[in-house]
Coordinates of C-alpha atoms in Angstrom, one line a residue:
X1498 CA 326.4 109.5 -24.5
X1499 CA 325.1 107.1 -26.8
X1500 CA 322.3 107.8 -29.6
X1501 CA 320.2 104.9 -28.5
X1502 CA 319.7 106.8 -25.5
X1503 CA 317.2 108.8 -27.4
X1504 CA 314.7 106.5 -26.6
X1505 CA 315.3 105.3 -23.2
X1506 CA 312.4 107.4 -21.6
X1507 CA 310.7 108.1 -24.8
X1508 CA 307.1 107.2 -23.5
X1509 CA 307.2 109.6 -20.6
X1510 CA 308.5 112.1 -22.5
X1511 CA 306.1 112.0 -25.6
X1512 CA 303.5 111.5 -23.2
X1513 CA 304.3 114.5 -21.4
X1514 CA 304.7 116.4 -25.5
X1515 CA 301.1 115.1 -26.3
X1516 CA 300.1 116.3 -22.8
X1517 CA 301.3 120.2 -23.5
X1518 CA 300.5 120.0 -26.9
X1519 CA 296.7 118.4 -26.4
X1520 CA 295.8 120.5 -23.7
X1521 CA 292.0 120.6 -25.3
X1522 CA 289.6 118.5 -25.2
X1523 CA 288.5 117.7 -29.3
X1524 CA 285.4 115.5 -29.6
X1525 CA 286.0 112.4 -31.0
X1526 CA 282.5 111.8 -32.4
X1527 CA 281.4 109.0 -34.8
X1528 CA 284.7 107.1 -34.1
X1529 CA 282.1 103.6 -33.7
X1530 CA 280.6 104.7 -37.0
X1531 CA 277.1 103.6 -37.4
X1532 CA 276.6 104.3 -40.8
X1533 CA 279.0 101.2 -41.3
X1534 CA 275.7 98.8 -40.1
X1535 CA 273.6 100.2 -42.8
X1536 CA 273.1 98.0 -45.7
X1537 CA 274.4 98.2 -48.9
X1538 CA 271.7 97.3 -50.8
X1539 CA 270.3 100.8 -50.6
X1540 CA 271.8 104.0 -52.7
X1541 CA 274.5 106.1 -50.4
X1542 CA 272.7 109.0 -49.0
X1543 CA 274.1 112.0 -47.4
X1544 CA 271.9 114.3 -45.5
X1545 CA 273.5 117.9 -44.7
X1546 CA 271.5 117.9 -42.0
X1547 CA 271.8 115.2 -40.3
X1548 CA 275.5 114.6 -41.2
X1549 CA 277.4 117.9 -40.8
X1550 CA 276.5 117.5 -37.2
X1551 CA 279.6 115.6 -36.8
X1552 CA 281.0 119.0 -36.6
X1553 CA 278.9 121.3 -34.6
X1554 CA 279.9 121.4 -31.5
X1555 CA 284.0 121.1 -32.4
X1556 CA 286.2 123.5 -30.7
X1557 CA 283.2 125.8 -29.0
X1558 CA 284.8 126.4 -26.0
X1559 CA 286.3 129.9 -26.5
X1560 CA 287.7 129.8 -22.9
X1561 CA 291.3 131.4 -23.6
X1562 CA 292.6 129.2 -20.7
X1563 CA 292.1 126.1 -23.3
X1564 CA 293.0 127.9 -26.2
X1565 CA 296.1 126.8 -27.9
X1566 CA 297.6 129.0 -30.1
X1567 CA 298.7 127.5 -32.7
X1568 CA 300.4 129.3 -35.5
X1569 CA 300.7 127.3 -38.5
X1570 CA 299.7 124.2 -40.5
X1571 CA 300.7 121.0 -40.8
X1572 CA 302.4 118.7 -43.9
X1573 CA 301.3 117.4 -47.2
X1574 CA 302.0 113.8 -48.3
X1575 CA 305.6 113.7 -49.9
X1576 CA 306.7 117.3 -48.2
X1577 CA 307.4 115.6 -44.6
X1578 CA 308.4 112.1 -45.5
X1579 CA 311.7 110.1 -45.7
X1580 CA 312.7 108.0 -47.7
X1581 CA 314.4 105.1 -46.9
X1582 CA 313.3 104.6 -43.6
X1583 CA 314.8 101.6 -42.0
X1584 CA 318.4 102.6 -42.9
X1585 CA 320.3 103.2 -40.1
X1586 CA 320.6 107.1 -39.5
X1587 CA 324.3 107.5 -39.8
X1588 CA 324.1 111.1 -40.2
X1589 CA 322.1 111.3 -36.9
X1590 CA 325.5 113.1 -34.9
X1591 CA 325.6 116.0 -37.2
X1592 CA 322.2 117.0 -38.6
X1593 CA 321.8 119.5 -36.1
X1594 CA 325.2 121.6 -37.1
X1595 CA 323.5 122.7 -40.2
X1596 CA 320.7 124.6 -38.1
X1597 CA 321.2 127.7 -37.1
X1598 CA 318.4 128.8 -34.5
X1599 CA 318.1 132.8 -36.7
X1600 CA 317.6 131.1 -39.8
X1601 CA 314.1 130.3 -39.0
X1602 CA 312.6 133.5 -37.8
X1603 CA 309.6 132.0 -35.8
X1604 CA 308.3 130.7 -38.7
X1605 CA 307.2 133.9 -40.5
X1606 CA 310.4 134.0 -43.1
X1607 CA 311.7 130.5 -44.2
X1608 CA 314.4 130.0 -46.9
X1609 CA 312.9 127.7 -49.9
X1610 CA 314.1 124.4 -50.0
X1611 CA 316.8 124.7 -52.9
X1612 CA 318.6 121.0 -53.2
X1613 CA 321.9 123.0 -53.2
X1614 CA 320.7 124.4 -50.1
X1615 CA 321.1 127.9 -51.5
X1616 CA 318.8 130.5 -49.7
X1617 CA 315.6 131.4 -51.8
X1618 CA 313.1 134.5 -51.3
X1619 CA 311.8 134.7 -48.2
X1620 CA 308.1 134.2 -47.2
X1621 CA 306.0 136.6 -45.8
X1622 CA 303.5 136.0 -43.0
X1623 CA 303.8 131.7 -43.6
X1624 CA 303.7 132.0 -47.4
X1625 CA 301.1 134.8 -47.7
X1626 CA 303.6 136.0 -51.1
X1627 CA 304.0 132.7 -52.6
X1628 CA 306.9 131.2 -55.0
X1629 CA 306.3 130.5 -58.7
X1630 CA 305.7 127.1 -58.5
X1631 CA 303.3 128.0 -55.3
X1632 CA 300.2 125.5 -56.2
X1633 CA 297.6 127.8 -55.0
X1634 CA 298.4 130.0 -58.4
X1635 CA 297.0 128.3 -60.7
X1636 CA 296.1 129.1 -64.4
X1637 CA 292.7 129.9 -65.5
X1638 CA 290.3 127.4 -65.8
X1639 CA 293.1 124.5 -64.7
X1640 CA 291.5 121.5 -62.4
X1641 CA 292.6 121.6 -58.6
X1642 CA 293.5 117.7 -60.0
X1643 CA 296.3 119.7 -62.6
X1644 CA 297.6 122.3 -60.2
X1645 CA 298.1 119.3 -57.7
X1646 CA 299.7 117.1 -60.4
X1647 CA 302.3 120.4 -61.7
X1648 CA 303.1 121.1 -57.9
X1649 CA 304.2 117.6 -57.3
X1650 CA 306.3 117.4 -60.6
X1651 CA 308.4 120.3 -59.7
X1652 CA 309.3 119.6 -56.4
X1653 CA 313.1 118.2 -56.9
X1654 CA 314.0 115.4 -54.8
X1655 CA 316.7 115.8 -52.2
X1656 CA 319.6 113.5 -51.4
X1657 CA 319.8 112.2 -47.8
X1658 CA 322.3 114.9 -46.6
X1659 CA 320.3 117.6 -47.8
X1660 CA 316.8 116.0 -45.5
X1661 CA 318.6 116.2 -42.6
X1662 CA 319.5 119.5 -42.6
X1663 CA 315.7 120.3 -42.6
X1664 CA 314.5 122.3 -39.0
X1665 CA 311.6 119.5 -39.7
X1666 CA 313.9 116.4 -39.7
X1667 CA 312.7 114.6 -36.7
X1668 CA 308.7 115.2 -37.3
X1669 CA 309.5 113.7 -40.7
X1670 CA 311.2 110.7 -39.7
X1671 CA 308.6 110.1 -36.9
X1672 CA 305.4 110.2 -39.5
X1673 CA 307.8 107.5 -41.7
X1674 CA 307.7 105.3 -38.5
X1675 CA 303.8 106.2 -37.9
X1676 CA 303.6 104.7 -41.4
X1677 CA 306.4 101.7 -41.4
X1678 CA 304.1 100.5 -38.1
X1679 CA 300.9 101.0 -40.0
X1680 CA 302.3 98.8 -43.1
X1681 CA 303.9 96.2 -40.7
X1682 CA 300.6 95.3 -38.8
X1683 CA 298.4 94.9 -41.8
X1684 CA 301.0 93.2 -44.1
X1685 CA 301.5 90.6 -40.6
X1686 CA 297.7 90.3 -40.5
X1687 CA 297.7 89.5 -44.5
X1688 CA 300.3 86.6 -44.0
X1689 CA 298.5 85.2 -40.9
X1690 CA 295.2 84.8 -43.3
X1691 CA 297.4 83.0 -45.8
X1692 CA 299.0 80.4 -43.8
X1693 CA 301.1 80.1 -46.0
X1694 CA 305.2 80.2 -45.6
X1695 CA 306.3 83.2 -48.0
X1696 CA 303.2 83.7 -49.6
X1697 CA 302.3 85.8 -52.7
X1698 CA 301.4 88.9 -51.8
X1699 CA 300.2 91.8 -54.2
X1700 CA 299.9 95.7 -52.9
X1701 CA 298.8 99.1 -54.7
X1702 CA 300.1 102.2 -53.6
X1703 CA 298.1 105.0 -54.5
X1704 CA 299.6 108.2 -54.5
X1705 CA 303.0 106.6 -54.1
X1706 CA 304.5 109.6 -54.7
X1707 CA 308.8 109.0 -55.7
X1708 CA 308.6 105.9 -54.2
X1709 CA 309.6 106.6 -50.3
X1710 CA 307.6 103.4 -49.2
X1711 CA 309.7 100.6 -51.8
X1712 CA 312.3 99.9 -49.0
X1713 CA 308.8 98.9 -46.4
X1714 CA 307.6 96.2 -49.8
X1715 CA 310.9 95.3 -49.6
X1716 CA 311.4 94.5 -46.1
X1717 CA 308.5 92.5 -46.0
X1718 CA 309.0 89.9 -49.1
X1719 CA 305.9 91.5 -51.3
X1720 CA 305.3 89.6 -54.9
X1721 CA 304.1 92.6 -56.7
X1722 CA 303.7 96.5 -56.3
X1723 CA 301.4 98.7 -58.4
X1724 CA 302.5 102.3 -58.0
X1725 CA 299.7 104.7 -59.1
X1726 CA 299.8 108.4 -58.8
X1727 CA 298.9 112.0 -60.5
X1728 CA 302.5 113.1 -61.2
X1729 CA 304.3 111.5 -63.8
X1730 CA 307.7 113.0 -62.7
X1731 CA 307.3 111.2 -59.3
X1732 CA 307.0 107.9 -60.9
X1733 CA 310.0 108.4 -63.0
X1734 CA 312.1 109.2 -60.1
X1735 CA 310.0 106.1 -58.3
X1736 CA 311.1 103.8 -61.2
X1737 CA 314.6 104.9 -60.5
X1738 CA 314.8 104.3 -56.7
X1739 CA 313.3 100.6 -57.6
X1740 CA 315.4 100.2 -60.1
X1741 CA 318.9 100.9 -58.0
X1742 CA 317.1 99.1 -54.9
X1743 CA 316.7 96.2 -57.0
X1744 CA 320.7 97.0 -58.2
X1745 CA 322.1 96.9 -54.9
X1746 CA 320.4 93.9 -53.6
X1747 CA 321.9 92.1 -56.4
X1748 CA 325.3 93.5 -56.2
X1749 CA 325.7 94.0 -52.6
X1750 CA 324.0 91.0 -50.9
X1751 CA 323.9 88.9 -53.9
X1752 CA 320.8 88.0 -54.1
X1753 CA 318.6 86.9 -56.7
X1754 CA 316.6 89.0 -58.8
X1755 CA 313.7 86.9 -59.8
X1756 CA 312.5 86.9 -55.9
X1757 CA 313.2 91.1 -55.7
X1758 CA 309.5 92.6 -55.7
X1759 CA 307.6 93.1 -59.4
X1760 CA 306.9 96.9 -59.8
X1761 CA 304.1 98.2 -62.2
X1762 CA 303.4 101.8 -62.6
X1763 CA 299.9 103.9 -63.0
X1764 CA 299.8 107.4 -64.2
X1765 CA 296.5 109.3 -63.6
X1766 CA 294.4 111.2 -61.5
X1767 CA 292.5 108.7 -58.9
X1768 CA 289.7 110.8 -59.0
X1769 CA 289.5 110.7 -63.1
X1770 CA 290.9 107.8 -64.1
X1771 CA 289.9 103.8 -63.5
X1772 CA 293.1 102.1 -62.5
X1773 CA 291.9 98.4 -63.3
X1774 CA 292.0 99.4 -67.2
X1775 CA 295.4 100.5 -66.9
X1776 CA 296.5 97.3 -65.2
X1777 CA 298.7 94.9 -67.3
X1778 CA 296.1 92.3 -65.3
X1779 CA 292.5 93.6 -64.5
X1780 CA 291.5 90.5 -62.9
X1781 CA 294.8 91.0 -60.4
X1782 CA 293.3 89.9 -56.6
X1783 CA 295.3 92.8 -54.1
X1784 CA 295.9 91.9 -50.9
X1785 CA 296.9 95.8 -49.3
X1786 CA 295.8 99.4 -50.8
X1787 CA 297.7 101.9 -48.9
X1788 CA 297.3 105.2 -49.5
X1789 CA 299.5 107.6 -47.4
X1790 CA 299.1 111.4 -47.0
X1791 CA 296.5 111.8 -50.0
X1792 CA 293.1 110.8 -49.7
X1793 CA 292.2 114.1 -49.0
X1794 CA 292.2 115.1 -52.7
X1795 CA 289.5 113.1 -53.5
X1796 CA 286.6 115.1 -51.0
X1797 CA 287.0 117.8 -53.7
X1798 CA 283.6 116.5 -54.8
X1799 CA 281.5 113.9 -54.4
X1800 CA 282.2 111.8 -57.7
X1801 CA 286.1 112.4 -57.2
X1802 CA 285.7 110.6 -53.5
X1803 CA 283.6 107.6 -55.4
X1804 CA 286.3 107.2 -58.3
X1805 CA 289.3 106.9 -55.3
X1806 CA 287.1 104.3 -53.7
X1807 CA 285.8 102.5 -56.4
X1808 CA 289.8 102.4 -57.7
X1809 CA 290.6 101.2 -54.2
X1810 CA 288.0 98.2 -53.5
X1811 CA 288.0 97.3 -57.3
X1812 CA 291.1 94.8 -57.1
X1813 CA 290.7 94.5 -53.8
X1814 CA 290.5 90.8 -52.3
X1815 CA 287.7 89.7 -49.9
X1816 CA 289.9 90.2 -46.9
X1817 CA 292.5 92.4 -47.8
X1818 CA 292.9 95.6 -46.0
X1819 CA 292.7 99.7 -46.9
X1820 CA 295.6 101.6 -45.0
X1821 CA 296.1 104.6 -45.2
X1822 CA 297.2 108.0 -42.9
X1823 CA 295.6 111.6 -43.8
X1824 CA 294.8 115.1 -41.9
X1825 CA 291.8 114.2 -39.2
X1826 CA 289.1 117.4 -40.2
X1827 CA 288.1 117.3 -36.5
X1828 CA 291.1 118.8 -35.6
X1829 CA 291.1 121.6 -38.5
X1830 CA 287.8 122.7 -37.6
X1831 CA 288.4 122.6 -33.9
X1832 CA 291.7 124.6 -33.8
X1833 CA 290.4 127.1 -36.4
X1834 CA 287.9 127.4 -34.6
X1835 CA 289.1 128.2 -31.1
X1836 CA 291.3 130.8 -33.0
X1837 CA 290.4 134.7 -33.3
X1838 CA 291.2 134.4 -37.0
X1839 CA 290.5 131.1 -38.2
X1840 CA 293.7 130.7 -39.3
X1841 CA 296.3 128.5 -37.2
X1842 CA 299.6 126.9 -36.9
X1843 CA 303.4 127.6 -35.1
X1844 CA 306.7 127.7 -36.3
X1845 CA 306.7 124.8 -38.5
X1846 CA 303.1 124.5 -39.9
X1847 CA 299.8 126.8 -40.8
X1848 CA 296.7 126.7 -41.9
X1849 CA 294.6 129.0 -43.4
X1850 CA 292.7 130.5 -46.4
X1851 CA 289.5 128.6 -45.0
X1852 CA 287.3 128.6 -48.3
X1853 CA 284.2 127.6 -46.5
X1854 CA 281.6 128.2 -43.3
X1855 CA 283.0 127.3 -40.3
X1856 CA 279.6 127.3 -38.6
X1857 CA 278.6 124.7 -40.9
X1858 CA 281.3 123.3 -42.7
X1859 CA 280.4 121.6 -46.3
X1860 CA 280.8 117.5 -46.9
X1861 CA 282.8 118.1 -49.8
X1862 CA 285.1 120.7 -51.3
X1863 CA 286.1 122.2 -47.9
X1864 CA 289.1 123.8 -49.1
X1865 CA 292.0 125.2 -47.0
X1866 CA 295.2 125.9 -47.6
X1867 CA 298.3 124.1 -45.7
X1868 CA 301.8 125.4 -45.1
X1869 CA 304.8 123.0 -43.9
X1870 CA 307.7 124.7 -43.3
X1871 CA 310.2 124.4 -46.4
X1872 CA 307.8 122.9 -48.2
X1873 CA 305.4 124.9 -50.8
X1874 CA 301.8 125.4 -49.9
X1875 CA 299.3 123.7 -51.6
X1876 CA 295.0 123.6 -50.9
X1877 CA 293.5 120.4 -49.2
X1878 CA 290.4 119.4 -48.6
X1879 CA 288.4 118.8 -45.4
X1880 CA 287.6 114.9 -45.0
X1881 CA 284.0 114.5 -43.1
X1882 CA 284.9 111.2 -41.9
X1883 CA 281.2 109.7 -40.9
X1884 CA 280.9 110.2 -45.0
X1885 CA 284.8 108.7 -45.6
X1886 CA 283.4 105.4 -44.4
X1887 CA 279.8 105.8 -45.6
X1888 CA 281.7 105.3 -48.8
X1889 CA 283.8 102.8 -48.2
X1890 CA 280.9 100.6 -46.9
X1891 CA 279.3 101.3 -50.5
X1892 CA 282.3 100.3 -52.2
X1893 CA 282.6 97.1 -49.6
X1894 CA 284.8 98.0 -47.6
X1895 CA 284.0 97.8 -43.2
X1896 CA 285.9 100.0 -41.1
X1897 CA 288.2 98.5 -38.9
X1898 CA 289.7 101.4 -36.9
X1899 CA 290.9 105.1 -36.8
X1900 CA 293.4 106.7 -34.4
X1901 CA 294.7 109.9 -34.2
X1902 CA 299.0 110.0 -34.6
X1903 CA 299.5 110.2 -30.7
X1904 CA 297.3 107.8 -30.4
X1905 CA 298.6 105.4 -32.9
X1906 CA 302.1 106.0 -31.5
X1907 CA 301.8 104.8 -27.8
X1908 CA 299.5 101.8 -28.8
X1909 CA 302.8 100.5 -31.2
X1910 CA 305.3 102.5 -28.7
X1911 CA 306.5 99.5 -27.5
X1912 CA 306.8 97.4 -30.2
X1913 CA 308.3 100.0 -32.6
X1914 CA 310.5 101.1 -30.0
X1915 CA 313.7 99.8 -31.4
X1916 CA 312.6 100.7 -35.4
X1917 CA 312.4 104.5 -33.7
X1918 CA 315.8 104.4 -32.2
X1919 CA 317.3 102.7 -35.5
X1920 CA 315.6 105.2 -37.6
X1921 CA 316.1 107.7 -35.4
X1922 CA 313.1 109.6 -34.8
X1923 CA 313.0 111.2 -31.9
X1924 CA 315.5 114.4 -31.0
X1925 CA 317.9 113.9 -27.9
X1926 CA 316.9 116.6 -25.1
X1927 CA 319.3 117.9 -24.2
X1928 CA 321.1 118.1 -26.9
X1929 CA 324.4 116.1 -27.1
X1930 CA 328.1 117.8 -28.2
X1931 CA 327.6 120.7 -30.4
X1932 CA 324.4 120.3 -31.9
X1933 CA 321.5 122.5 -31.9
X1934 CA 318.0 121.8 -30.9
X1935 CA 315.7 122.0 -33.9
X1936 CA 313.3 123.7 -32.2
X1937 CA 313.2 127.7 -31.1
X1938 CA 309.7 128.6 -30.0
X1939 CA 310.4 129.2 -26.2
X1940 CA 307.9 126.7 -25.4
X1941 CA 309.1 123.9 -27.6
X1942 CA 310.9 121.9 -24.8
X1943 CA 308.9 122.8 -21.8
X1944 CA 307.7 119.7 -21.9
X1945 CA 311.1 117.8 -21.7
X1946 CA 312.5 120.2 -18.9
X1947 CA 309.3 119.0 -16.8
X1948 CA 310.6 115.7 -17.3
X1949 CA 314.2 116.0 -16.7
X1950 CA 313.2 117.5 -13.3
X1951 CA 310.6 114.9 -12.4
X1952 CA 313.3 112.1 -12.7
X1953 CA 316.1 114.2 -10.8
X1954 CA 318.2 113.1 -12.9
X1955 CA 319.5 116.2 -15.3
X1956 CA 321.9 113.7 -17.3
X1957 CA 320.5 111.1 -18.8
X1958 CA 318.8 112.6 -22.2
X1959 CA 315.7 111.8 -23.2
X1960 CA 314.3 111.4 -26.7
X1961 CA 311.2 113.4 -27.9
X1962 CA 309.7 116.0 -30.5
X1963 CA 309.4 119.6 -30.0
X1964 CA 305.8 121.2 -29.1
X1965 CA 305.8 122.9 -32.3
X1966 CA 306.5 119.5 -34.5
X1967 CA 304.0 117.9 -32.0
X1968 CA 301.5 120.5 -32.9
X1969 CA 302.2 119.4 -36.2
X1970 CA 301.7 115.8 -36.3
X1971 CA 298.8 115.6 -34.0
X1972 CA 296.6 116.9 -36.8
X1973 CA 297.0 113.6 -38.6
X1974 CA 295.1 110.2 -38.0
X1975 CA 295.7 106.6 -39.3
X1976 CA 292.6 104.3 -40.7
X1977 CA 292.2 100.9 -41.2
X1978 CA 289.3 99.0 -43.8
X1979 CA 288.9 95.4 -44.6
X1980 CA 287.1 94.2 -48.1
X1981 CA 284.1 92.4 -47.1
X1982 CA 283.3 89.4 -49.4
X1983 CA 280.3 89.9 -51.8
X1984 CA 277.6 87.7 -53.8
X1985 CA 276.0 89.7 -57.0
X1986 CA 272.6 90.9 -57.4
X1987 CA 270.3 90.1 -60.4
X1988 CA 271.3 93.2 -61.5
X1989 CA 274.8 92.8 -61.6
X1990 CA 275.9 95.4 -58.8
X1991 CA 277.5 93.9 -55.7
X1992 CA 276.3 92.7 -52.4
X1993 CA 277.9 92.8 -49.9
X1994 CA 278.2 90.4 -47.1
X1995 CA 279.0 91.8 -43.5
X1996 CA 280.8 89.6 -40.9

């Protein structure tokens, strides 16, 4: 059977996966966002009272018939990537004979993620006894800012081979898609306001991480890239991907390095540190910010959230659009909620250590602590989203849209169909030859077995993620922002003019 079979009843199928794994009925509240009519003129206020009520009635229903139980937590920003996205997944027919269904253990006992795939200690109760480079340890007195910064530097990167033997393959390749889609309709919306044929075009990626986004700048003919982010170590290994991209362009397709993508790189904290004095040109007009799996560091306080804006709309052009993809706290506070503990996940993902009231959760420095399997755990921070774009409209920028993953996916299901059958992304039910199904929660393919036998037709494979990874990815959103042009006041603060 061929792999692009995969794909060839993928929107029934996921559709029937975000059925069993949404079975709950989450308010979506302040999705329209009023506070983004108010005018800027006036100082940001945030009212406890008035505001927190964005969560209040989350996840009340304690019904156990509409109770999910979900064990464990979802991913962090570089921990459930992959890199190089739109190469063509070669290694797609044996990724699966590296799994072996005990190795997992439901989750509870996972080996670390060793690049020579050697088997590490094994974690208790999703990570409860941590490793030595857990980031929850931190020293005395260290900034949640340095403990993210050391926890980042240490991870190692992995070669291809070794991400695809990961039990988390397929939920990582299907958030790179989420993302490639994300980048491609803003970047096309950039060129269509330029009018232009191959214009310049300038992006910032903050929190770039190692660099697992260069091959999307590449794809779409960018001028420049600004790579900022916390760990230094991740921007070495960043300069190094670039740097043998740029190589094998030249050497492969022979093409000509002056029109390969300029690449400047920002070390510092976004919450600390203004990024425009660090540019080689401050007065540089932006065109895209993206800022993938991240943004939730900065609600750690209220003057850490303003720096990441202010370093976001700074360089920003009147026009130019804030991307980005990050945990949606709606669905934290729901699921912990409906829980008996008020901790949550499955076999690939938990969350727990919930550092705050969950009767009346905090605006910032909501603190939890998130666990992907394979990946070490590391806190996050709740993001109360009506305040997310009350800031951004302070620092000009008008919210465009948010949409949870599954939503995001069958709104660009159609037009990124072929981009997820080239990358990959979706796991073949059943499972073709001798490879093993990446997920082993009894449950996991209920959904695809309700399928199989609703199209009477048991032979024809289907492609789709397991309930667990759905669980998973399902936490996340995706938000849009557009810089708003501005005139100046006779102060010399901003104003900003609404469309």
């Amino acid at each position: 059977m061929s792999e692009k079979s995969n794909t060839d009843d993928l929107e029934q199928t996921v559709m029937l996966a975000a059925a069993a794994a949404d079975s709950r009925h989450y308010e979506e509240s302040s999705s329209s966002s009023p506070e983004q009519k108010e005018s800027e003129e006036a100082p940001l206020e945030i009212c406890p009272t008035d505001d927190t009520k964005y969560y209040q009635e989350i996840g009340r229903n304690t019904d156990s018939s509409d109770r999910i139980n979900c064990p464990k937590t979802q991913s962090r920003k570089r921990g459930y990537e992959t890199e190089n996205s739109h190469e063509k997944n070669t290694d797609c027919s044996d990724r699966n004979n590296h799994l072996k269904p005990q190795s997992r253990k439901r989750g509870y006992e996972a080996e670390n993620n060793h690049e020579d795939g050697s088997k590490g200690k094994k974690r208790k109760a999703y990570g409860t006894e941590a490793s030595s480079n857990n980031c929850t340890e931190s020293s005395e007195g260290s900034s949640h800012s340095e403990v993210v910064a050391t926890h980042y530097n240490l991870i190692e990167d992995k070669g291809l081979q070794e991400r695809f033997r990961s039990p988390i393959i397929y939920l990582r390749i299907f958030h790179n898609w989420i993302k490639s889609m994300l980048i491609d309709e803003y970047l096309q919306k950039t060129k269509d306001l330029k009018k232009q044929y191959n214009p310049v075009i300038r992006v910032h990626d903050m929190a770039c991480g190692k660099g697992g986004d260069l091959s999307k700048w590449k794809k779409h003919n960018i001028s420049h890239l600004i790579c900022s982010d916390i760990a230094e170590v991740s921007l070495e290994h960043c300069k190094q991907r670039y740097d043998d991209m740029k190589r094998k362009s030249r050497n492969d397709r022979g093409w000509n390095t002056t029109n390969f993508f300029s690449l400047e790189l920002i070390h510092g904290d976004a919450g600390q540190v203004r990024y425009r004095e660090k540019f080689s040109d401050p007065s540089i007009k932006i065109d895209l910010v993206s800022c993938q799996f991240a943004f939730h560091y900065s609600f750690e306080s209220l003057p850490q959230a303003e720096n990441w804006f202010r370093n976001v709309s700074e360089c920003l052009q009147a026009g130019g659009y804030f991307i980005g993809t990050m945990i949606d706290s709606n669905e934290i506070i729901s699921r912990a909620r409906k829980s008996q503990t008020g901790s949550f996940g499955n076999d690939v993902f938990e969350v727990n250590n919930l550092e705050f009231d969950l009767d009346n959760p905090p605006l910032f420095g909501g603190k939890y602590n998130f666990h992907l399997y394979g990946v070490v755990d590391c806190p996050e921070f709740l993001v109360h989203f009506p305040t997310f774009v009350k800031l951004a409209r302070k620092y000009g920028l008008k919210f465009i849209r948010k949409e949870k993953f599954n939503e995001f996916f069958h709104r660009m299901k159609d037009e990124g169909k072929q981009l997820l059958t080239t990358m990959g992304a979706l796991e073949t039910y059943p499972p073709v030859g001798r490879k093993n199904l990446v997920g082993d929660a009894p449950n996991d393919y209920d959904h695809a077995k309700e399928f199989m036998k609703e199209k009477d037709n048991m032979y024809v494979p289907c492609g789709t993620l397991s309930r667990s990874e759905w669980e998973a990815s399902t936490l996340y959103m995706t938000f849009a922002f557009e810089k708003l042009k501005n005139t100046w006041n006779p102060d010399g603060t901003p104003c900003y003019e609404d469309k």
